[in-house]
Each structure stands twice: as structure tokens, then as C-alpha cells.
Amino acid sequence: MEDIGKEETGNFALEIKKLKVSFGTKVVLKDINLLLKKGENLVVLGKSGSGKSVLIKCLVGLIEPDEGEIVIQGSDTARMKERDLETLRKKIGFLFQSAALYDSMTVRENLEFPLEGTEARTEEETETLVMEALQNVGLPDTAGKMPSELSGGMRKRIGLARTLILKPEIMLYDEPTTGLDPITSREISKLILEMQTKNKTSSIIITHDMECARITGNRILIIKDGVFSAEGTFEELKKSEDPWVHSFFE
Amino acid sequence: MKTGEIAQTTTRDDLAEEGPSFMKKVKSFFIEMALLSAFMWKFFKELFKRPFEFNEIARQCYIIGCRTLPLVGITGFIMGLVLTIQSRPTLAEFGAESWLPAMVAVSIIREIGPVITALICAGKVGSGIGAELASMKVTEQIDAMQVSGRRPFKYLAVTRMIATTLMVPLLVVFSDTISLLGSFFGCNLKGDISVHLFFSQVFEKLDFMDIMPAFIKTIFFGFGIGLIACYKGFNSDKGTEGVGRSANSAVVIGSLLVFLIDMIAVQLTSLFS
């Protein structure tokens, strides 16, 4: 059980060692070990409330773990200074479950926002980057719209465009297809895969949408009681005789 | 210990399990004070750090200042008018009707104008900021800013607190001016006084110690309103109920703080004068 999530060290984008997170007396993550290989799409499955979102929030410093290490590019993020963490965060993209678009800003301003404070760009260069990001997600005509004018699927796409505009090396997706119809879910899943191939990012995808897991995942980890209880490809896990693992595929 | 809201939730949950209700409330009050002080300290730390977010400060000044002008103007006019109409009979009883402009001016500029305007701002601006930040917190927009490498505290809280600190004093000056116009109008309802005579009488009785302390305290009113609104917004509970609660407590605590600052300012002013 301890070796689940671990791979041979070397060519990896991210490493988690013995991560433990608790809220008050409730221990959410007990002993999480994980290696994310460069260019890999890793899917984390688990029941609601099993700590999947907590896991990826720890990776970007939104939640501070009790114990353990999160090593990204040779540095332990759990013990990083805020300023260093800010620099590192620019290399990590995070797509929230709700897309978390800024309500008071237009789509264009939403996409420009992460670019401010990075390298100096002319207005034309910024505009090119914004339009390119919108083209990538298939919504080039939405730049002037407010988030309230967009559908759920469009909001997710814009959220993805905003996340990818900084060209992150690691992408974290928090239930990217939740609340969407099957057709839009499939489109988003394919878009995630397409963006990963195009930008050569390493991704962790938190989901309980099996179709999304099938389309996007190179490897799947299943979390149970605060630890990873199963690991494999979609096909391998589908054939698993463990009733808990099998229940995800029914 | 977790960061931000989680740390506070845990602390409050822990408190719920301990001790009798009164002690729990006292403890909770002191914890809240400590967190508010830490929030204020963070503001001063971030204030002088780059980026300075001038565009956002200007935008917030516009939202807080310009959009509150009509409300402050109307209430200011009515305040001056009503105060004049209400004071006239009493002064007339003592044959001191000619003191009306000066008396109303001193009342408005020293006390009523700053306090009423600050209370209006605590209601309109405080609830607006509290609700906006709380809904951003609930919908993970603040987290999204943080993970994109920007500083949400600097961009959202520092800019709004600077804007309220700058705009509330200006709104008070505007409100006082309109109040004096209202008073002039009130004087002319049952009398006949020229603009020149009215304002001569007003400025004859106003001195430095009437205007400056009153102006200085409005800076603190503005800062207090911004501080409470941003603190409540940033520390909102999850869910729509949390948004409502943040907006509500931003108004209630902001208004109380205005009175508290006013009381301290009056004591200090009387010491120095």
C-alpha cells in the first residue's frame, strides 16, 4: 500500500512525500506519496470528501499540510517563503471546480489579470496572447463578455484559457467536468488532453467523472481513507477485482 | 495550523467545545480582535510593497467616491435644512435668531456632518465591499488570484482600504458644503438672508479647531470602515449565508467603530483645546 503513487525518481515534475493534512481532529490525508512524471496526466479518483481537492490545494500553498514534503522543482513548497511561492505559482496552473472567473471583469480582463506583474509586454503582445488563449479553447468571440453572460461550459473553457495563458509547467484540475452535461464534459476532457499535448504540461486531474478519467488519464490513483488505495491505467483498474475499485466503474 | 480561513474555522470550532457560553464569547471576542489587528498590521506591511496597484486604487476611489456622492449630497442637504428649521424656534425664543447660521455650521462641521456621512458610507460602501469580497471568497475567486501568483490581499483589501481612507474625508467635505447650502435654504424659508451674509456669519464663528480635528477624524472613519469591510469580506464563512453575514457585520461593526472613533476624537480635541 505504501508504494502506491510512487514511481522511480528522476524525470518527475512533482513529488509528494508522506503528506498529512488534518482539520481539527479530522485527519483528511494520512500518508500521501506521489510522483508526477513530466508530461504525464495523472487522475485522482475518490469519493466526495475524501481529500482530493485538499491534496491539490496543498500543492499551491492554499492549505498548509501538517506533515510531509511537496517538492516542486527541487523546493519544498510547504516550507517556502510567500514571495518564492508566488513565483512558483506562476508555473502552476489551477483550474477551479467553479472556474472562479472574476465577476467584475470582462473575459479579456480575466485573461490579462495573471499576465500583469510578469515580464513587460506591449499592449499588442498582451492582446495577441489573450486572443491566442481564447482561440485555443474555441471561444475567440467572447473577449468583451462578462462571466455572467457565459454558460457553465464556456466558463470552464475561459477558466482553462486563463490558467494556460502563463504557459504553466504543471496543471491542476479540480473536478473540471462537474456540473456539465455529458457532451460538454467530453469536450472539456478532450480539450484538457489537447492542451496537455500542445503545451507538454504535467497534470493532476481530480475527478469522479469516469469518462473524463478515461479520456485524460495516463495513470489513475484512487484515494480512500486518506491514502492511495489503488493505482493503474483505466483499463487495469476497470478489471480490478477489488469491490471498492470496481464500484467506480459500475 | 492552517492558513487563512481554515485556521479561524478551526479556532472557532475548538472554542465551541469549551467552557460556558459567556467565557466562550469573551474568548471569541479577543481572538477576533487579535485577528483584526493582524489584518491591520498586514495592511501596513503591504502598503509600501510593490506593486502599488494605482489603477485599482483609482477605480475603487471612483466607485466609493463618485457613486456615493448623490446619496451623501441629498442627506447632507436635508440634514442642513432640517437642523435649521428645528433650531430656529428655540433660538427665536431667546432672541438669538441671528446666531442660526453660525450655530448650524458649527454643529454640522464639528460633529453631525462627519458622523452622518461616515454612517452612510459604513452602510453603502461597507456593505458593498463586505459582500463583494465575501462572494469572491465563497466562489474561490480570491484563491484563484492567489494561485495565479498575484496578491489578493494587496489587490483587493489594500486598494479598497486606501480608497475609503481617501474618499470618506472628501465625501464629508462635500456633504458639509451641501448641508450649509441646505441650511441657507432653511434660513430663507422663514426669513431673508443673503448668501454673502449667511456665509460671513458661518465663517466668522468657525475657527481652525472646528475644522481640522473634524477633518482628521474623518480619515480614521474612512480607514475604519474599509478595514472592517475588508476583514469581514476576507474572513467570510462559506455559502451565501456567509456573504449576507459579512455584509451585515461590516455595516454594524463599521458604524459602531465610527462612534467609537468619534468619542475618542472628541476627548482628544477637548484635551488640546
Coordinates of C-alpha atoms in Angstrom, one line a residue:
Chain A
M1 CA 0.0 0.0 0.0
E2 CA 2.9 2.4 0.9
D3 CA 4.3 2.1 -2.6
I4 CA 1.2 3.2 -4.4
G5 CA 1.7 6.6 -6.1
K6 CA 5.5 6.2 -6.0
E7 CA 7.5 5.7 -9.2
E8 CA 11.2 5.5 -9.8
T9 CA 12.5 9.0 -9.0
G10 CA 14.3 11.0 -11.7
N11 CA 12.3 12.6 -14.5
F12 CA 9.4 13.9 -12.4
A13 CA 7.6 17.3 -12.2
L14 CA 6.4 17.0 -8.7
E15 CA 6.9 14.8 -5.7
I16 CA 4.8 14.4 -2.6
K17 CA 6.3 12.6 0.5
K18 CA 4.3 11.4 3.5
L19 CA 1.8 14.2 3.3
K20 CA -0.6 14.6 6.2
V21 CA -3.4 17.1 6.5
S22 CA -6.0 17.4 9.2
F23 CA -8.7 19.9 10.1
G24 CA -9.1 19.9 13.9
T25 CA -9.4 16.3 14.9
K26 CA -10.4 15.1 11.4
V27 CA -7.5 13.6 9.5
V28 CA -8.2 14.1 5.8
L29 CA -4.9 12.9 4.3
K30 CA -2.8 10.4 6.2
D31 CA 0.2 9.3 4.3
I32 CA 0.2 10.5 0.7
N33 CA 3.2 9.7 -1.5
L34 CA 3.1 10.7 -5.1
L35 CA 5.4 11.2 -8.1
L36 CA 4.1 13.0 -11.1
K37 CA 6.2 12.3 -14.2
K38 CA 6.9 15.1 -16.7
G39 CA 4.3 15.2 -19.4
E40 CA 2.0 12.8 -17.5
N41 CA -1.7 13.2 -16.9
L42 CA -2.5 11.7 -13.5
V43 CA -6.1 11.3 -12.5
V44 CA -7.0 11.1 -8.8
L45 CA -10.3 9.5 -8.1
G46 CA -12.1 9.2 -4.8
K47 CA -15.4 9.7 -3.0
S48 CA -16.7 13.2 -2.2
G49 CA -14.9 14.4 1.0
S50 CA -12.0 12.0 0.6
G51 CA -9.5 14.9 0.4
K52 CA -8.8 15.1 -3.3
S53 CA -9.2 18.8 -3.6
V54 CA -7.3 19.3 -0.3
L55 CA -4.4 17.4 -1.9
I56 CA -4.1 19.8 -4.9
K57 CA -4.7 22.9 -2.7
C58 CA -1.7 21.8 -0.7
L59 CA 0.4 21.8 -3.8
V60 CA -0.1 25.5 -4.4
G61 CA 0.0 26.5 -0.8
L62 CA -3.7 27.3 -0.3
I63 CA -3.7 24.8 2.5
E64 CA -0.7 24.2 4.7
P65 CA 0.0 20.5 5.5
D66 CA 0.7 19.2 9.0
E67 CA 3.5 17.0 7.9
G68 CA 5.3 15.9 4.8
E69 CA 7.0 17.4 1.8
I70 CA 5.8 18.7 -1.5
V71 CA 8.8 19.0 -3.8
I72 CA 8.4 21.1 -7.0
Q73 CA 11.5 21.9 -9.0
G74 CA 13.7 20.9 -6.1
S75 CA 12.0 23.1 -3.5
D76 CA 9.6 22.1 -0.7
T77 CA 6.6 24.3 -1.2
A78 CA 5.3 23.6 2.3
R79 CA 8.3 25.5 3.8
M80 CA 8.7 28.1 1.1
K81 CA 8.5 31.9 1.7
E82 CA 5.4 33.6 0.4
R83 CA 7.4 35.5 -2.3
D84 CA 9.1 32.4 -3.6
L85 CA 5.7 30.6 -3.6
E86 CA 4.3 33.5 -5.7
T87 CA 7.0 32.9 -8.3
L88 CA 6.4 29.2 -8.2
R89 CA 2.6 29.6 -8.6
K90 CA 3.1 31.3 -11.9
K91 CA 4.5 27.9 -13.2
I92 CA 1.5 26.0 -11.9
G93 CA -2.0 26.3 -13.4
F94 CA -5.0 25.6 -11.3
L95 CA -8.5 25.2 -12.8
F96 CA -11.1 25.5 -10.1
Q97 CA -14.3 23.5 -10.0
S98 CA -16.4 26.6 -10.5
A99 CA -13.8 28.1 -12.9
A100 CA -13.6 31.1 -10.4
L101 CA -13.7 33.8 -13.1
Y102 CA -13.6 37.3 -11.7
D103 CA -17.2 38.5 -11.9
S104 CA -16.3 42.2 -12.1
M105 CA -14.0 41.8 -15.1
T106 CA -14.6 41.0 -18.7
V107 CA -13.2 37.8 -20.2
R108 CA -10.4 39.8 -21.7
E109 CA -9.5 41.4 -18.3
N110 CA -9.8 37.9 -16.7
L111 CA -7.1 36.7 -19.1
E112 CA -5.0 39.8 -18.8
F113 CA -5.0 39.6 -15.0
P114 CA -2.4 36.8 -14.5
L115 CA -0.1 38.5 -17.0
E116 CA 0.2 41.7 -15.0
G117 CA 3.3 41.7 -12.9
T118 CA 5.1 39.2 -15.1
E119 CA 7.5 40.1 -17.9
A120 CA 7.0 43.5 -19.6
R121 CA 4.8 43.3 -22.7
T122 CA 3.3 45.8 -25.1
E123 CA -0.5 46.1 -25.3
E124 CA -0.3 44.3 -28.7
E125 CA 1.7 41.4 -27.3
T126 CA -0.8 41.1 -24.4
E127 CA -3.7 41.2 -26.9
T128 CA -2.1 38.5 -29.0
L129 CA -1.6 36.3 -26.0
V130 CA -5.3 36.8 -24.9
M131 CA -6.7 36.1 -28.4
E132 CA -4.4 33.1 -28.8
A133 CA -5.6 31.7 -25.5
L134 CA -9.2 32.2 -26.5
Q135 CA -8.6 30.6 -29.9
N136 CA -7.1 27.6 -28.1
V137 CA -10.3 27.0 -26.2
G138 CA -12.5 27.7 -29.2
L139 CA -14.1 30.9 -27.8
P140 CA -12.4 33.8 -29.8
D141 CA -15.6 36.0 -29.8
T142 CA -16.1 36.2 -26.0
A143 CA -13.3 38.7 -25.1
G144 CA -15.7 41.5 -24.4
K145 CA -18.3 39.5 -22.5
M146 CA -18.8 39.4 -18.7
P147 CA -18.6 35.9 -17.0
S148 CA -22.3 36.2 -16.1
E149 CA -23.1 36.1 -19.9
L150 CA -21.4 32.7 -20.3
S151 CA -22.7 29.2 -19.9
G152 CA -21.1 26.7 -17.5
G153 CA -19.1 25.0 -20.2
M154 CA -17.9 28.3 -21.6
R155 CA -16.9 29.5 -18.1
K156 CA -14.8 26.3 -17.7
R157 CA -13.1 26.9 -21.1
I158 CA -12.4 30.5 -20.2
G159 CA -11.0 29.4 -16.8
L160 CA -8.8 26.9 -18.7
A161 CA -7.6 29.7 -21.1
R162 CA -6.8 32.0 -18.1
T163 CA -4.9 29.2 -16.5
L164 CA -2.9 28.3 -19.6
I165 CA -2.1 31.9 -20.6
L166 CA 1.0 31.8 -18.3
K167 CA 2.1 28.6 -20.0
P168 CA 2.4 26.6 -16.8
E169 CA 4.6 23.5 -16.5
I170 CA 2.2 21.8 -14.1
M171 CA -1.6 21.9 -14.4
L172 CA -4.0 21.0 -11.6
Y173 CA -7.7 20.4 -12.4
D174 CA -10.2 20.4 -9.6
E175 CA -13.2 18.4 -11.0
P176 CA -13.1 20.1 -14.4
T177 CA -16.3 18.4 -15.7
T178 CA -18.6 18.7 -12.6
G179 CA -22.0 20.2 -13.3
L180 CA -21.7 19.9 -17.1
D181 CA -23.8 17.8 -19.4
P182 CA -22.1 14.6 -20.9
I183 CA -21.4 16.2 -24.3
T184 CA -19.8 19.4 -22.8
S185 CA -17.9 17.2 -20.3
R186 CA -16.4 15.2 -23.1
E187 CA -15.5 18.4 -24.9
I188 CA -13.7 19.7 -21.8
S189 CA -11.9 16.4 -21.3
K190 CA -10.7 16.4 -24.9
L191 CA -9.6 20.0 -24.5
I192 CA -7.6 19.1 -21.4
L193 CA -5.9 16.3 -23.3
E194 CA -5.3 18.6 -26.4
M195 CA -3.8 21.4 -24.2
Q196 CA -1.6 18.9 -22.4
T197 CA -0.3 17.5 -25.7
K198 CA 0.2 21.0 -27.1
N199 CA 1.8 22.6 -24.1
K200 CA 3.6 19.5 -22.8
T201 CA 2.4 20.1 -19.3
S202 CA 2.2 17.6 -16.4
S203 CA -1.2 17.4 -14.9
I204 CA -3.1 16.2 -11.9
I205 CA -6.8 15.8 -12.6
I206 CA -9.2 15.5 -9.6
T207 CA -12.5 14.0 -10.8
H208 CA -15.2 11.4 -10.2
D209 CA -16.3 11.6 -13.8
M210 CA -15.1 8.2 -15.2
E211 CA -15.4 9.4 -18.8
C212 CA -13.1 12.3 -18.0
A213 CA -10.7 9.9 -16.3
R214 CA -10.7 7.6 -19.3
I215 CA -10.1 10.3 -21.8
T216 CA -7.5 12.3 -20.0
G217 CA -5.6 9.9 -17.6
N218 CA -2.4 8.1 -18.4
R219 CA -2.4 6.8 -14.8
I220 CA -5.1 6.7 -12.2
L221 CA -4.8 6.8 -8.4
I222 CA -7.8 6.1 -6.1
I223 CA -7.8 7.7 -2.7
K224 CA -9.5 6.1 0.2
D225 CA -9.4 6.9 3.9
G226 CA -6.6 9.4 3.4
V227 CA -4.2 7.2 1.5
F228 CA -3.9 6.0 -2.1
S229 CA -5.5 2.5 -2.2
A230 CA -5.2 1.6 -5.9
E231 CA -3.1 2.6 -8.9
G232 CA -3.1 1.7 -12.6
T233 CA -4.3 2.7 -16.0
F234 CA -8.0 3.0 -16.7
E235 CA -8.2 -0.5 -18.3
E236 CA -6.2 -2.1 -15.4
L237 CA -8.4 -0.6 -12.7
K238 CA -11.5 -1.5 -14.6
K239 CA -10.5 -5.1 -14.5
S240 CA -9.7 -4.9 -10.7
E241 CA -11.3 -7.5 -8.5
D242 CA -11.3 -5.1 -5.5
P243 CA -15.0 -4.3 -5.0
W244 CA -14.1 -0.7 -3.9
V245 CA -12.2 0.0 -7.0
H246 CA -14.7 -1.8 -9.2
S247 CA -17.5 0.3 -7.8
F248 CA -16.1 3.4 -9.6
F249 CA -16.5 1.7 -12.9
E250 CA -20.1 0.4 -12.5
Chain B
M1 CA -2.1 25.3 12.0
K2 CA -3.7 26.0 8.6
T3 CA -3.6 29.3 6.8
G4 CA -6.4 31.9 6.5
E5 CA -10.0 30.9 6.9
I6 CA -9.3 27.3 7.8
A7 CA -7.2 28.4 10.8
Q8 CA -10.0 30.6 12.0
T9 CA -12.7 28.0 11.5
T10 CA -10.7 25.5 13.5
T11 CA -10.2 28.0 16.3
R12 CA -13.9 28.8 16.4
D13 CA -14.8 25.1 16.3
D14 CA -12.4 24.4 19.1
L15 CA -14.0 27.2 21.1
A16 CA -17.5 25.8 20.7
E17 CA -16.4 22.7 22.6
E18 CA -15.0 24.5 25.6
G19 CA -16.3 26.3 28.6
P20 CA -19.6 28.2 29.4
S21 CA -21.2 30.5 26.9
F22 CA -20.0 33.8 28.4
M23 CA -16.4 32.7 28.6
K24 CA -16.7 31.4 25.1
K25 CA -17.9 34.8 23.9
V26 CA -15.2 36.7 25.7
K27 CA -12.5 34.4 24.3
S28 CA -14.0 34.6 20.8
F29 CA -14.0 38.5 21.1
F30 CA -10.3 38.6 22.0
I31 CA -9.5 36.1 19.2
E32 CA -11.4 38.3 16.8
M33 CA -9.6 41.4 18.0
A34 CA -6.2 39.6 17.6
L35 CA -7.1 38.6 14.0
L36 CA -8.3 42.1 13.2
S37 CA -5.1 43.5 14.5
A38 CA -3.1 41.1 12.4
F39 CA -5.2 42.0 9.4
M40 CA -4.4 45.7 10.0
W41 CA -0.7 45.0 10.5
K42 CA -0.7 43.1 7.2
F43 CA -2.2 46.2 5.5
F44 CA 0.6 48.5 6.8
K45 CA 3.2 45.9 5.7
E46 CA 1.7 45.5 2.2
L47 CA 1.1 49.3 1.8
F48 CA 4.7 50.1 0.9
K49 CA 5.4 47.0 -1.1
R50 CA 5.3 46.8 -4.9
P51 CA 3.1 46.5 -7.0
F52 CA 1.2 49.6 -5.9
E53 CA -1.9 48.8 -7.9
F54 CA -2.6 52.5 -8.7
N55 CA -5.2 51.6 -11.4
E56 CA -7.3 49.6 -8.9
I57 CA -7.0 52.3 -6.3
A58 CA -8.3 54.9 -8.8
R59 CA -11.1 52.6 -9.8
Q60 CA -12.1 52.0 -6.2
C61 CA -11.9 55.7 -5.5
Y62 CA -14.3 56.3 -8.3
I63 CA -16.7 53.5 -7.1
I64 CA -16.6 54.6 -3.5
G65 CA -16.4 58.3 -4.1
C66 CA -18.4 59.2 -7.2
R67 CA -21.2 56.6 -6.7
T68 CA -21.8 57.7 -3.1
L69 CA -21.9 61.4 -4.0
P70 CA -25.7 61.6 -4.7
L71 CA -26.7 59.9 -1.5
V72 CA -24.3 61.9 0.6
G73 CA -25.4 65.1 -1.2
I74 CA -29.1 64.5 -0.6
T75 CA -28.8 63.5 3.0
G76 CA -26.4 66.5 3.6
F77 CA -28.9 68.9 2.1
I78 CA -31.8 67.5 4.2
M79 CA -29.6 67.5 7.3
G80 CA -28.7 71.2 7.0
L81 CA -32.3 72.1 6.2
V82 CA -33.9 70.2 9.0
L83 CA -31.4 71.3 11.6
T84 CA -32.0 74.9 10.7
I85 CA -35.8 74.5 10.7
Q86 CA -35.7 72.7 14.1
S87 CA -33.2 75.1 15.7
R88 CA -35.0 78.3 14.7
P89 CA -37.8 78.3 17.3
T90 CA -35.5 77.7 20.2
L91 CA -33.1 80.4 19.2
A92 CA -36.0 82.7 18.4
E93 CA -37.2 82.2 22.0
F94 CA -34.0 83.8 23.2
G95 CA -33.9 86.4 20.5
A96 CA -30.8 84.8 19.1
E97 CA -32.1 84.0 15.6
S98 CA -29.1 85.8 14.0
W99 CA -26.9 83.1 15.5
L100 CA -28.7 80.4 13.4
P101 CA -26.1 80.2 10.6
A102 CA -23.2 80.0 12.9
M103 CA -24.8 77.5 15.2
V104 CA -25.8 75.2 12.4
A105 CA -22.4 75.5 10.8
V106 CA -20.5 74.6 13.9
S107 CA -22.8 71.6 14.6
I108 CA -22.6 70.3 11.1
I109 CA -18.8 70.8 10.6
R110 CA -17.7 69.6 14.0
E111 CA -20.0 66.7 14.5
I112 CA -23.1 66.0 12.6
G113 CA -21.6 66.2 9.1
P114 CA -18.7 63.8 9.6
V115 CA -20.7 61.3 11.7
I116 CA -23.8 61.1 9.5
T117 CA -21.7 60.9 6.3
A118 CA -19.4 58.2 7.8
L119 CA -22.5 56.2 8.9
I120 CA -23.9 56.5 5.3
C121 CA -20.5 55.3 4.0
A122 CA -20.4 52.4 6.5
G123 CA -23.9 51.4 5.2
K124 CA -23.3 51.8 1.5
V125 CA -19.6 51.3 1.0
G126 CA -19.0 48.9 3.9
S127 CA -21.8 46.6 2.9
G128 CA -20.7 46.7 -0.8
I129 CA -17.1 45.8 0.0
G130 CA -18.1 43.2 2.6
A131 CA -20.5 41.5 0.2
E132 CA -18.2 41.7 -2.8
L133 CA -15.2 40.3 -1.1
A134 CA -17.2 37.6 0.7
S135 CA -18.8 36.4 -2.5
M136 CA -15.3 36.4 -4.2
K137 CA -14.1 34.2 -1.3
V138 CA -17.1 31.9 -1.5
T139 CA -16.7 31.4 -5.2
E140 CA -12.9 30.8 -4.9
Q141 CA -12.0 34.0 -6.9
I142 CA -9.6 35.0 -4.1
D143 CA -8.0 31.6 -4.2
A144 CA -7.8 31.9 -8.0
M145 CA -5.9 35.2 -7.7
Q146 CA -3.5 33.7 -5.2
V147 CA -2.7 30.7 -7.3
S148 CA -2.1 32.9 -10.3
G149 CA 0.8 34.5 -8.5
R150 CA -1.0 37.8 -7.7
R151 CA -1.5 39.1 -4.2
P152 CA -5.3 39.2 -3.5
F153 CA -4.7 41.0 -0.2
K154 CA -2.9 43.8 -1.9
Y155 CA -5.1 43.9 -4.9
L156 CA -8.5 43.7 -3.1
A157 CA -8.0 44.8 0.5
V158 CA -5.2 47.3 0.5
T159 CA -6.7 49.2 -2.5
R160 CA -10.1 49.4 -1.0
M161 CA -8.8 50.5 2.4
I162 CA -6.8 53.2 0.7
A163 CA -9.8 54.3 -1.3
T164 CA -12.1 54.5 1.7
T165 CA -9.4 56.4 3.7
L166 CA -9.1 59.0 0.9
M167 CA -12.7 59.2 -0.2
V168 CA -14.6 59.4 3.1
P169 CA -13.0 62.8 4.1
L170 CA -13.7 64.2 0.7
L171 CA -17.3 63.0 0.9
V172 CA -17.6 64.7 4.3
V173 CA -16.3 68.0 2.9
F174 CA -18.8 67.7 0.1
S175 CA -21.6 66.8 2.5
D176 CA -20.8 69.7 4.8
T177 CA -20.9 72.1 1.9
I178 CA -24.2 70.9 0.7
S179 CA -25.5 70.9 4.3
L180 CA -24.6 74.6 4.6
L181 CA -26.5 75.2 1.4
G182 CA -29.4 73.4 2.9
S183 CA -29.1 75.5 6.0
F184 CA -29.1 78.7 3.9
F185 CA -32.2 77.4 2.2
G186 CA -33.8 76.7 5.6
C187 CA -32.9 80.2 6.8
N188 CA -34.7 81.7 3.8
L189 CA -37.9 79.7 4.3
K190 CA -38.9 81.9 7.2
G191 CA -36.5 84.8 6.9
D192 CA -34.5 86.7 4.4
I193 CA -30.7 86.4 4.4
S194 CA -28.3 86.9 1.6
V195 CA -25.7 84.3 0.6
H196 CA -23.0 86.7 1.5
L197 CA -24.3 87.5 5.0
F198 CA -25.1 83.8 5.6
F199 CA -21.6 82.6 4.8
S200 CA -20.0 85.6 6.5
Q201 CA -21.7 84.6 9.7
V202 CA -20.7 81.0 9.2
F203 CA -17.0 81.6 8.7
E204 CA -16.9 84.3 11.4
K205 CA -17.7 81.7 14.0
L206 CA -15.7 78.8 12.5
D207 CA -12.0 78.5 13.5
F208 CA -9.2 76.1 13.0
M209 CA -10.1 73.9 15.9
D210 CA -13.6 73.4 14.5
I211 CA -12.4 72.3 11.1
M212 CA -9.1 70.4 11.4
P213 CA -9.9 67.9 14.2
A214 CA -13.2 67.2 12.4
F215 CA -11.4 66.6 9.1
I216 CA -8.7 64.5 10.7
K217 CA -11.2 62.2 12.4
T218 CA -12.9 61.5 9.0
I219 CA -9.6 60.0 7.8
F220 CA -9.9 57.5 10.7
F221 CA -13.6 56.9 9.9
G222 CA -12.7 56.0 6.3
F223 CA -9.9 53.7 7.4
G224 CA -12.1 52.0 10.0
I225 CA -14.9 51.5 7.5
G226 CA -12.5 50.0 4.9
L227 CA -10.7 47.9 7.5
I228 CA -13.9 46.3 8.9
A229 CA -15.5 45.7 5.5
C230 CA -12.3 44.1 4.0
Y231 CA -11.7 42.0 7.1
K232 CA -15.3 40.7 7.2
G233 CA -15.2 40.0 3.4
F234 CA -11.9 38.2 3.6
N235 CA -13.0 36.1 6.6
S236 CA -16.4 35.2 5.3
D237 CA -18.0 31.8 6.1
K238 CA -18.7 29.5 3.2
G239 CA -22.1 29.8 1.5
T240 CA -24.5 32.5 0.6
E241 CA -25.4 32.9 4.2
G242 CA -21.8 33.8 5.0
V243 CA -21.9 36.6 2.3
G244 CA -25.0 38.1 3.9
R245 CA -23.5 37.9 7.4
S246 CA -20.3 39.5 6.2
A247 CA -22.1 42.4 4.6
N248 CA -24.3 42.8 7.7
S249 CA -21.5 42.8 10.2
A250 CA -19.4 45.1 8.0
V251 CA -22.2 47.7 8.4
V252 CA -22.9 47.1 12.1
I253 CA -19.3 47.0 13.3
G254 CA -18.3 49.8 10.9
S255 CA -21.0 52.0 12.3
L256 CA -20.0 51.2 15.9
L257 CA -16.4 51.9 15.1
V258 CA -17.4 55.3 13.7
F259 CA -19.0 56.2 17.0
L260 CA -16.0 54.9 18.9
I261 CA -13.5 56.9 16.9
D262 CA -15.7 59.9 17.2
M263 CA -15.8 59.6 21.0
I264 CA -12.0 59.3 21.2
A265 CA -11.6 62.2 18.8
V266 CA -13.9 64.4 20.8
Q267 CA -11.9 63.6 24.0
L268 CA -8.6 64.3 22.3
T269 CA -9.9 67.6 20.8
S270 CA -11.2 68.8 24.1
L271 CA -7.8 68.0 25.7
F272 CA -5.9 70.1 23.2
S273 CA -8.3 72.9 23.1

